Amino acid sequence: APASFEWSGAGARAAALGEAFTPLADDVHALYYNPAGLVYLQRKEFSASYGLLHNAIGDRPKISNSYVVYAQPLGENFGTAGFGWQQLSLSDLYGERAVALGYGRKISRNWAAGLNVKQLYRQFTAPSGQVSNLGVIDPEKTDPLFSQGNSAVNYSFDAGLLFRPYRNYSYGLMLQDINEPDMAIASNDKDRVPMTFRGGLAYNEGDMTLVGELDSKRDSGNNR
């Protein structure tokens, strides 16, 4: 199953809600879950996190995730802009990185819309030499998988909507990786990041928040 750019989420509050944050999206992590929510920031916000997803023993590879995000309101009539950087690393063997620029603004009294433009990058550490079926290493040859390089870069787009008809209710919709960018490292292969649909509703009353969300990932059929 494809697992490229399967990020582990962003922000402690969203994680505590099981990542059902699309219809809330009212802090700096709206850049990740629904850029339309950026417009509801009252001041500039910054967040950074680092976590070991798998803490290996000894010299075995470790899987880590890093995330840095900043958002800046531009004025009442100009919306809010955001910048995010996220990286997944498997020691020195493999890495994924996403750099995002986002923007959100109100389009009416109850509606807000947002857009992200992202640069996606992935890199493998190519092994030295080529190993035959008999286990013999030929240092003069290169693994055919990396004959065209060991990295790939492409661009992706997200779009989000928020609808707040009443003070306590909000509804959110997010389409992530709409264009399904191809991140294959070989020209004769396909490895598309599938589009993800997120939709949900939320209810706030004092210190209580009730939220429900449906996430669905499109089967892009990119394996062959």
Coordinates of N, CA and C in Angstrom, one line a residue:
A1 N 0.8 -1.2 0.0 CA 0.0 0.0 0.0 C 0.9 1.2 0.0
P2 N 0.5 2.3 -0.8 CA 1.3 3.5 -0.8 C 1.3 4.2 0.6
A3 N 2.4 4.7 1.0 CA 2.5 5.4 2.3 C 3.3 6.7 2.2
S4 N 3.6 7.2 1.0 CA 4.3 8.4 0.9 C 3.5 9.6 1.4
F5 N 4.2 10.4 2.1 CA 3.6 11.6 2.7 C 2.3 11.4 3.5
E6 N 2.3 10.3 4.2 CA 1.3 10.0 5.2 C 1.7 10.6 6.5
W7 N 1.5 11.9 6.6 CA 1.9 12.6 7.8 C 1.1 12.2 9.0
S8 N 1.8 12.4 10.2 CA 1.2 12.0 11.5 C 0.4 13.1 12.2
G9 N 0.0 14.1 11.4 CA -0.8 15.2 12.0 C 0.0 16.3 12.5
A10 N -0.6 17.3 13.1 CA 0.1 18.5 13.6 C -0.7 19.1 14.8
G11 N 0.0 19.4 15.9 CA -0.6 20.1 17.0 C -1.2 19.2 18.0
A12 N -1.0 19.5 19.3 CA -1.5 18.7 20.4 C -3.0 18.7 20.5
R13 N -3.6 19.8 20.3 CA -5.1 19.9 20.4 C -5.8 19.0 19.3
A14 N -5.3 19.1 18.1 CA -5.8 18.3 17.0 C -5.6 16.8 17.3
A15 N -4.5 16.5 17.8 CA -4.2 15.1 18.2 C -5.1 14.6 19.3
A16 N -5.4 15.4 20.2 CA -6.3 15.0 21.3 C -7.8 14.8 20.8
L17 N -8.1 15.4 19.7 CA -9.4 15.3 19.1 C -9.4 14.2 18.0
G18 N -8.4 13.4 18.0 CA -8.3 12.3 17.0 C -8.1 12.8 15.6
E19 N -7.5 14.0 15.5 CA -7.3 14.7 14.2 C -8.5 15.1 13.5
A20 N -9.7 15.2 14.2 CA -10.9 15.7 13.7 C -10.9 17.2 13.9
F21 N -10.1 17.9 13.1 CA -9.9 19.3 13.3 C -10.4 20.2 12.1
T22 N -10.8 19.5 11.1 CA -11.2 20.3 9.9 C -12.3 21.3 10.1
P23 N -13.4 20.9 10.9 CA -14.4 21.9 11.1 C -14.1 23.0 12.1
L24 N -13.1 22.7 12.9 CA -12.7 23.7 14.0 C -11.6 24.7 13.4
A25 N -10.4 24.2 13.1 CA -9.4 24.9 12.4 C -9.3 26.4 12.8
D26 N -9.1 26.7 14.1 CA -9.1 28.1 14.5 C -7.8 28.5 15.1
D27 N -6.7 27.7 14.9 CA -5.4 28.2 15.4 C -4.4 28.0 14.2
V28 N -3.1 28.1 14.5 CA -2.1 28.1 13.4 C -2.1 26.8 12.7
H29 N -2.5 25.7 13.3 CA -2.5 24.4 12.6 C -3.6 24.3 11.6
A30 N -4.4 25.3 11.4 CA -5.4 25.3 10.3 C -4.7 25.2 9.0
L31 N -3.4 25.6 8.9 CA -2.6 25.5 7.7 C -2.6 24.0 7.2
Y32 N -2.5 23.1 8.2 CA -2.4 21.7 7.9 C -3.8 21.1 7.7
Y33 N -4.8 21.4 8.5 CA -6.1 20.7 8.5 C -7.2 21.4 7.6
N34 N -7.1 22.7 7.5 CA -8.1 23.5 6.7 C -7.6 24.9 6.6
P35 N -7.0 25.3 5.5 CA -6.4 26.7 5.5 C -7.5 27.8 5.5
A36 N -8.8 27.5 5.3 CA -9.8 28.5 5.5 C -9.9 29.0 6.9
G37 N -9.5 28.2 7.9 CA -9.5 28.6 9.3 C -8.5 29.6 9.7
L38 N -7.5 29.8 8.8 CA -6.5 30.8 9.1 C -7.1 32.2 9.4
V39 N -8.2 32.5 8.7 CA -8.8 33.8 8.8 C -9.3 34.1 10.2
Y40 N -9.5 33.1 11.0 CA -10.0 33.3 12.4 C -9.0 33.5 13.4
L41 N -7.7 33.6 13.0 CA -6.6 33.9 14.0 C -6.7 35.4 14.4
Q42 N -6.6 35.7 15.7 CA -6.7 37.0 16.1 C -5.4 37.7 16.2
R43 N -4.3 37.0 16.2 CA -2.9 37.5 16.2 C -2.0 36.5 15.5
K44 N -0.8 36.9 15.3 CA 0.2 36.0 14.7 C 0.5 34.8 15.7
E45 N 0.7 33.6 15.1 CA 0.9 32.4 15.9 C 2.1 31.6 15.3
F46 N 2.8 30.9 16.2 CA 3.9 30.1 15.8 C 3.9 28.8 16.6
S47 N 4.2 27.7 15.9 CA 4.3 26.4 16.6 C 5.4 25.6 16.0
A48 N 6.0 24.8 16.9 CA 7.1 23.9 16.4 C 7.0 22.6 17.2
S49 N 7.2 21.5 16.6 CA 7.2 20.2 17.3 C 8.2 19.2 16.7
Y50 N 8.6 18.3 17.5 CA 9.5 17.2 17.0 C 9.2 16.0 17.8
G51 N 9.1 14.8 17.1 CA 8.8 13.6 17.8 C 9.4 12.4 17.1
L52 N 9.8 11.4 18.0 CA 10.3 10.1 17.4 C 9.1 9.2 17.3
L53 N 8.7 8.9 16.0 CA 7.6 8.0 15.8 C 8.0 6.5 16.1
H54 N 9.3 6.2 16.0 CA 9.8 4.9 16.3 C 11.2 5.1 16.8
N55 N 11.4 4.9 18.1 CA 12.7 5.1 18.7 C 13.5 3.7 18.7
A56 N 14.4 3.6 17.7 CA 15.1 2.3 17.6 C 16.1 2.1 18.7
I57 N 16.5 0.8 18.8 CA 17.4 0.4 19.8 C 18.8 0.3 19.1
G58 N 19.8 0.8 19.8 CA 21.2 0.7 19.3 C 21.3 1.6 18.0
D59 N 22.0 1.0 17.0 CA 22.3 1.8 15.8 C 21.2 1.5 14.7
R60 N 20.1 1.0 15.0 CA 19.0 0.8 14.0 C 18.4 2.1 13.7
P61 N 17.8 2.2 12.5 CA 17.2 3.5 12.0 C 16.1 4.0 12.9
K62 N 16.0 5.3 13.1 CA 15.0 6.0 13.9 C 14.1 6.8 12.9
I63 N 12.8 6.8 13.2 CA 11.9 7.5 12.4 C 11.4 8.7 13.2
S64 N 11.6 9.9 12.6 CA 11.3 11.2 13.3 C 10.4 12.0 12.5
N65 N 9.6 12.9 13.1 CA 8.8 13.8 12.4 C 9.0 15.2 13.0
S66 N 9.2 16.2 12.1 CA 9.4 17.6 12.6 C 8.4 18.5 11.9
Y67 N 7.9 19.5 12.6 CA 6.9 20.4 12.0 C 7.1 21.8 12.6
V68 N 7.1 22.8 11.7 CA 7.2 24.2 12.1 C 6.2 25.0 11.3
V69 N 5.4 25.8 11.9 CA 4.3 26.6 11.2 C 4.2 28.0 11.8
Y70 N 3.9 28.9 11.0 CA 3.7 30.3 11.4 C 2.6 30.9 10.6
A71 N 1.8 31.7 11.2 CA 0.7 32.4 10.5 C 0.6 33.9 10.9
Q72 N 0.3 34.7 10.0 CA 0.3 36.2 10.2 C -1.0 36.8 9.6
P73 N -1.9 37.3 10.5 CA -3.1 38.1 9.9 C -2.6 39.3 9.2
L74 N -3.2 39.6 8.0 CA -2.8 40.7 7.2 C -3.7 41.9 7.3
G75 N -4.7 41.8 8.1 CA -5.7 42.9 8.2 C -7.1 42.4 8.1
E76 N -8.1 43.1 8.6 CA -9.4 42.7 8.6 C -10.0 42.3 7.2
N77 N -9.5 43.0 6.2 CA -10.1 42.8 4.8 C -9.1 42.1 3.9
F78 N -8.0 41.6 4.5 CA -7.0 41.0 3.6 C -6.7 39.5 4.0
G79 N -7.4 38.9 5.0 CA -7.2 37.5 5.3 C -5.9 37.3 6.1
T80 N -5.5 36.0 6.1 CA -4.3 35.6 6.9 C -3.4 34.7 6.0
A81 N -2.1 34.9 6.1 CA -1.2 34.0 5.4 C -0.4 33.1 6.4
G82 N 0.0 32.0 5.9 CA 0.7 31.0 6.7 C 1.8 30.3 6.0
F83 N 2.8 29.9 6.7 CA 4.0 29.1 6.2 C 4.2 27.9 7.1
G84 N 4.4 26.8 6.4 CA 4.7 25.5 7.2 C 5.8 24.7 6.6
W85 N 6.6 24.0 7.4 CA 7.6 23.1 7.0 C 7.5 21.8 7.8
Q86 N 7.4 20.7 7.1 CA 7.3 19.4 7.8 C 8.2 18.4 7.2
Q87 N 8.9 17.6 8.0 CA 9.8 16.6 7.5 C 9.7 15.3 8.3
L88 N 9.7 14.2 7.5 CA 9.8 12.9 8.0 C 11.1 12.3 7.7
S89 N 11.9 11.7 8.6 CA 13.2 11.2 8.4 C 13.3 9.8 8.9
L90 N 13.9 8.9 8.1 CA 14.3 7.6 8.6 C 15.8 7.5 8.6
S91 N 16.4 8.0 9.7 CA 17.8 8.2 9.9 C 18.4 8.8 8.6
D92 N 19.4 8.2 8.0 CA 20.0 8.7 6.8 C 19.6 7.9 5.6
L93 N 18.5 7.1 5.7 CA 18.1 6.2 4.6 C 17.0 6.8 3.7
Y94 N 16.1 7.6 4.3 CA 15.0 8.1 3.6 C 14.5 9.4 4.2
G95 N 13.9 10.3 3.4 CA 13.4 11.5 3.9 C 12.3 12.1 3.1
E96 N 11.3 12.7 3.7 CA 10.2 13.4 3.0 C 10.1 14.8 3.6
R97 N 9.8 15.8 2.7 CA 9.7 17.1 3.2 C 8.5 17.8 2.4
A98 N 7.8 18.6 3.2 CA 6.7 19.4 2.5 C 6.9 20.9 3.0
V99 N 6.9 21.8 2.1 CA 7.0 23.2 2.4 C 5.7 23.8 1.9
A100 N 4.9 24.5 2.8 CA 3.6 25.0 2.4 C 3.4 26.5 2.6
L101 N 2.8 27.1 1.6 CA 2.3 28.5 1.7 C 0.8 28.5 1.7
G102 N 0.2 29.1 2.7 CA -1.3 29.0 2.7 C -1.9 30.4 2.9
Y103 N -3.1 30.5 2.5 CA -3.9 31.8 2.6 C -5.3 31.5 2.9
G104 N -5.9 32.2 3.8 CA -7.3 32.1 4.1 C -8.0 33.4 4.3
R105 N -9.2 33.5 3.8 CA -10.0 34.8 4.0 C -11.5 34.5 4.0
K106 N -12.2 35.5 4.5 CA -13.7 35.4 4.5 C -14.2 35.8 3.1
I107 N -15.2 35.0 2.6 CA -15.8 35.3 1.4 C -17.3 35.8 1.6
S108 N -17.8 35.7 2.8 CA -19.0 36.3 3.2 C -19.1 36.3 4.7
R109 N -20.2 36.7 5.3 CA -20.3 36.7 6.8 C -20.0 35.4 7.4
N110 N -20.5 34.3 6.8 CA -20.5 33.0 7.4 C -19.5 32.0 6.7
W111 N -19.0 32.4 5.6 CA -18.2 31.5 4.8 C -16.7 32.0 4.8
A112 N -15.8 31.0 4.8 CA -14.4 31.3 4.7 C -13.8 30.3 3.7
A113 N -12.8 30.7 3.0 CA -12.1 29.8 2.0 C -10.6 29.9 2.2
G114 N -9.9 28.8 1.8 CA -8.4 28.9 2.0 C -7.8 28.0 0.9
L115 N -6.5 28.2 0.7 CA -5.7 27.5 -0.3 C -4.3 27.3 0.2
N116 N -3.7 26.1 -0.1 CA -2.3 25.9 0.2 C -1.6 25.5 -1.1
V117 N -0.4 26.0 -1.3 CA 0.5 25.6 -2.3 C 1.7 24.9 -1.7
K118 N 2.0 23.7 -2.0 CA 3.0 22.9 -1.3 C 4.1 22.4 -2.3
Q119 N 5.3 22.4 -1.8 CA 6.4 21.8 -2.5 C 6.7 20.5 -1.8
L120 N 6.6 19.3 -2.5 CA 6.9 18.0 -1.9 C 8.2 17.5 -2.4
Y121 N 9.0 17.0 -1.5 CA 10.3 16.5 -1.8 C 10.6 15.2 -1.1
R122 N 11.2 14.2 -1.8 CA 11.5 13.0 -1.1 C 12.9 12.5 -1.7
Q123 N 13.7 11.9 -0.8 CA 15.0 11.5 -1.1 C 15.3 10.1 -0.5
F124 N 15.9 9.2 -1.3 CA 16.4 7.9 -0.8 C 18.0 8.0 -0.8
T125 N 18.6 7.3 0.1 CA 20.0 7.1 0.1 C 20.3 5.9 -0.8
A126 N 20.9 6.2 -1.9 CA 21.2 5.1 -2.9 C 22.4 4.3 -2.4
P127 N 22.2 3.0 -2.4 CA 23.3 2.1 -2.0 C 24.5 2.2 -3.0
S128 N 25.7 2.0 -2.5 CA 26.8 1.9 -3.4 C 27.0 0.6 -4.0
G129 N 27.1 0.5 -5.3 CA 27.3 -0.7 -6.0 C 26.0 -1.4 -6.3
Q130 N 26.0 -2.6 -6.9 CA 24.9 -3.4 -7.3 C 25.1 -4.8 -6.8
V131 N 24.1 -5.4 -6.2 CA 24.1 -6.7 -5.7 C 23.4 -7.7 -6.6
S132 N 24.1 -8.7 -7.0 CA 23.5 -9.7 -7.9 C 22.6 -10.7 -7.1
N133 N 21.9 -11.6 -7.8 CA 21.1 -12.6 -7.2 C 21.9 -13.5 -6.3
L134 N 23.2 -13.6 -6.6 CA 24.1 -14.5 -5.8 C 24.7 -13.8 -4.6
G135 N 24.3 -12.5 -4.4 CA 24.9 -11.8 -3.3 C 26.2 -11.1 -3.6
V136 N 26.7 -11.1 -4.9 CA 28.0 -10.5 -5.2 C 27.8 -9.1 -5.5
I137 N 28.6 -8.2 -4.9 CA 28.5 -6.8 -5.0 C 29.5 -6.3 -6.1
D138 N 28.9 -5.6 -7.1 CA 29.8 -5.0 -8.2 C 29.8 -3.5 -8.0
P139 N 30.9 -3.0 -7.4 CA 31.0 -1.5 -7.1 C 30.9 -0.6 -8.3
E140 N 31.1 -1.2 -9.5 CA 31.1 -0.4 -10.7 C 29.7 -0.1 -11.3
K141 N 28.7 -0.8 -10.8 CA 27.4 -0.7 -11.3 C 26.5 0.0 -10.3
T142 N 25.4 0.6 -10.8 CA 24.4 1.3 -10.0 C 23.1 0.6 -10.0
D143 N 22.5 0.6 -8.8 CA 21.2 -0.1 -8.8 C 20.2 0.6 -9.8
P144 N 19.6 -0.2 -10.7 CA 18.7 0.3 -11.7 C 17.6 1.2 -11.2
L145 N 17.2 1.0 -10.0 CA 16.1 1.8 -9.4 C 16.5 3.3 -9.3
F146 N 17.9 3.5 -9.1 CA 18.4 4.9 -8.9 C 19.1 5.4 -10.1
S147 N 18.9 4.8 -11.3 CA 19.6 5.2 -12.5 C 19.3 6.6 -12.9
Q148 N 18.1 7.1 -12.6 CA 17.8 8.5 -12.9 C 17.8 9.4 -11.7
G149 N 18.5 9.0 -10.7 CA 18.6 9.8 -9.5 C 17.9 9.2 -8.3
N150 N 18.1 9.8 -7.1 CA 17.5 9.2 -5.9 C 16.6 10.2 -5.2
S151 N 16.1 11.2 -5.9 CA 15.2 12.1 -5.3 C 14.1 12.6 -6.3
A152 N 13.0 13.1 -5.8 CA 11.9 13.7 -6.6 C 11.3 14.9 -5.9
V153 N 10.9 15.8 -6.8 CA 10.2 17.0 -6.2 C 9.0 17.3 -7.1
N154 N 7.9 17.8 -6.5 CA 6.7 18.1 -7.2 C 5.9 19.1 -6.4
Y155 N 4.8 19.6 -7.0 CA 4.0 20.6 -6.3 C 2.6 20.1 -6.1
S156 N 2.0 20.5 -5.0 CA 0.6 20.0 -4.7 C -0.2 21.2 -4.2
F157 N -1.6 21.0 -4.2 CA -2.5 22.0 -3.8 C -3.6 21.5 -2.9
D158 N -3.9 22.3 -1.9 CA -5.0 22.0 -1.0 C -6.0 23.1 -1.1
A159 N -7.3 22.8 -0.8 CA -8.3 23.8 -0.8 C -9.3 23.5 0.4
G160 N -9.8 24.5 1.1 CA -10.7 24.3 2.2 C -11.8 25.3 2.3
L161 N -12.9 24.9 2.9 CA -14.0 25.8 3.2 C -14.4 25.6 4.6
L162 N -14.9 26.7 5.2 CA -15.5 26.7 6.6 C -16.8 27.5 6.5
F163 N -17.8 26.9 7.1 CA -19.2 27.5 7.2 C -19.6 27.6 8.7
R164 N -19.8 28.8 9.1 CA -20.2 29.0 10.5 C -21.5 29.8 10.5
P165 N -22.7 29.1 10.5 CA -24.0 29.8 10.4 C -24.4 30.3 11.8
Y166 N -23.9 29.7 12.9 CA -24.3 30.2 14.2 C -23.0 30.2 15.0
R167 N -23.1 30.9 16.2 CA -21.9 31.1 17.0 C -21.3 29.7 17.5
N168 N -22.1 28.7 17.8 CA -21.6 27.5 18.3 C -21.3 26.4 17.3
Y169 N -21.7 26.6 16.1 CA -21.7 25.5 15.1 C -20.7 25.9 14.0
S170 N -20.0 24.9 13.5 CA -19.1 25.1 12.3 C -19.0 23.8 11.5
Y171 N -18.9 24.0 10.2 CA -18.8 22.9 9.2 C -17.6 23.1 8.4
G172 N -16.8 22.1 8.2 CA -15.6 22.2 7.4 C -15.4 21.2 6.3
L173 N -14.7 21.6 5.2 CA -14.4 20.7 4.1 C -13.0 21.0 3.7
M174 N -12.3 19.9 3.4 CA -10.9 20.1 3.0 C -10.5 19.0 1.9
L175 N -10.0 19.5 0.8 CA -9.5 18.6 -0.2 C -7.9 18.8 -0.3
Q176 N -7.3 17.7 0.1 CA -5.8 17.7 0.2 C -5.2 17.0 -1.0
D177 N -4.1 17.6 -1.5 CA -3.4 17.0 -2.7 C -4.3 16.8 -3.8
I178 N -5.0 17.9 -4.2 CA -6.0 17.8 -5.2 C -5.5 17.3 -6.6
N179 N -4.3 17.7 -6.9 CA -3.7 17.3 -8.2 C -3.0 16.0 -8.2
E180 N -2.9 15.3 -7.0 CA -2.3 14.0 -6.9 C -0.9 14.0 -7.5
P181 N 0.1 14.7 -7.0 CA 1.4 14.8 -7.6 C 2.1 13.5 -7.7
D182 N 2.8 13.3 -8.8 CA 3.6 12.1 -9.0 C 5.0 12.3 -8.3
M183 N 5.3 11.4 -7.4 CA 6.6 11.5 -6.6 C 7.5 10.3 -7.0
A184 N 7.3 9.7 -8.1 CA 8.2 8.6 -8.5 C 9.6 9.1 -8.9
I185 N 10.6 8.3 -8.6 CA 12.0 8.8 -8.9 C 12.4 8.3 -10.3
A186 N 11.7 7.4 -10.9 CA 12.0 6.9 -12.2 C 10.9 7.4 -13.2
S187 N 11.3 7.8 -14.4 CA 10.3 8.3 -15.4 C 9.4 7.3 -15.9
N188 N 9.7 6.0 -15.8 CA 8.8 4.9 -16.3 C 7.9 4.4 -15.2
D189 N 7.9 5.1 -14.0 CA 7.1 4.6 -12.9 C 6.1 5.7 -12.5
K190 N 5.1 5.3 -11.6 CA 4.2 6.2 -11.1 C 4.1 6.0 -9.6
D191 N 4.1 7.1 -8.8 CA 3.9 7.0 -7.4 C 3.2 8.3 -7.0
R192 N 1.9 8.3 -7.2 CA 1.1 9.5 -6.9 C 0.7 9.6 -5.4
V193 N 0.7 10.8 -4.9 CA 0.1 11.0 -3.6 C -1.4 11.2 -3.7
P194 N -2.2 10.3 -3.2 CA -3.6 10.3 -3.5 C -4.3 11.5 -2.8
M195 N -5.4 12.0 -3.4 CA -6.2 13.1 -2.9 C -6.9 12.6 -1.6
T196 N -7.0 13.4 -0.6 CA -7.7 13.1 0.6 C -8.8 14.1 0.8
F197 N -10.0 13.5 1.1 CA -11.2 14.3 1.4 C -11.4 14.3 2.9
R198 N -11.6 15.5 3.5 CA -11.9 15.6 5.0 C -13.2 16.5 5.1
G199 N -14.1 16.0 5.8 CA -15.3 16.8 6.1 C -15.9 16.5 7.5
G200 N -16.4 17.6 8.1 CA -16.9 17.4 9.5 C -17.7 18.5 10.0
L201 N -18.2 18.4 11.2 CA -19.0 19.4 11.9 C -18.5 19.5 13.3
A202 N -18.7 20.6 13.9 CA -18.3 20.8 15.3 C -19.3 21.7 16.1
Y203 N -19.3 21.5 17.4 CA -20.2 22.2 18.3 C -19.4 22.7 19.5
N204 N -19.4 23.9 19.8 CA -18.7 24.5 20.9 C -19.6 25.1 21.9
E205 N -19.5 24.8 23.2 CA -20.3 25.4 24.3 C -19.4 25.5 25.5
G206 N -18.9 26.7 25.8 CA -18.0 26.9 26.9 C -16.7 26.1 26.8
D207 N -16.5 25.3 27.7 CA -15.3 24.4 27.7 C -15.5 23.1 27.0
M208 N -16.7 22.9 26.4 CA -17.0 21.6 25.8 C -16.9 21.7 24.3
T209 N -16.3 20.8 23.6 CA -16.2 20.7 22.2 C -16.6 19.3 21.7
L210 N -17.6 19.3 20.8 CA -18.0 18.0 20.2 C -17.7 18.2 18.7
V211 N -17.0 17.2 18.2 CA -16.6 17.2 16.8 C -16.7 15.9 16.1
G212 N -17.1 15.8 14.9 CA -17.1 14.6 14.1 C -16.6 14.8 12.7
E213 N -15.8 13.9 12.2 CA -15.2 14.1 10.9 C -15.1 12.8 10.2
L214 N -15.2 12.9 8.8 CA -15.0 11.8 7.9 C -13.8 12.1 7.0
D215 N -12.9 11.2 7.0 CA -11.7 11.3 6.1 C -11.7 10.1 5.1
S216 N -11.5 10.5 3.9 CA -11.5 9.4 2.9 C -10.3 9.7 1.9
K217 N -9.5 8.7 1.6 CA -8.4 8.8 0.7 C -8.7 8.1 -0.6
R218 N -8.6 8.9 -1.7 CA -8.9 8.3 -3.1 C -7.9 7.3 -3.5
D219 N -8.4 6.2 -4.1 CA -7.5 5.2 -4.6 C -7.0 5.6 -6.0
S220 N -5.8 6.0 -6.0 CA -5.3 6.6 -7.3 C -4.7 5.5 -8.2
G221 N -4.6 4.2 -7.7 CA -4.2 3.2 -8.6 C -2.8 3.4 -9.1
N222 N -1.9 3.8 -8.3 CA -0.5 4.2 -8.8 C 0.5 3.1 -8.6
N223 N 0.1 2.0 -8.1 CA 1.1 0.9 -8.0 C 1.2 0.0 -9.2
R224 N 2.3 -0.2 -9.7 CA 2.5 -1.1 -10.8 C 4.0 -1.6 -10.9

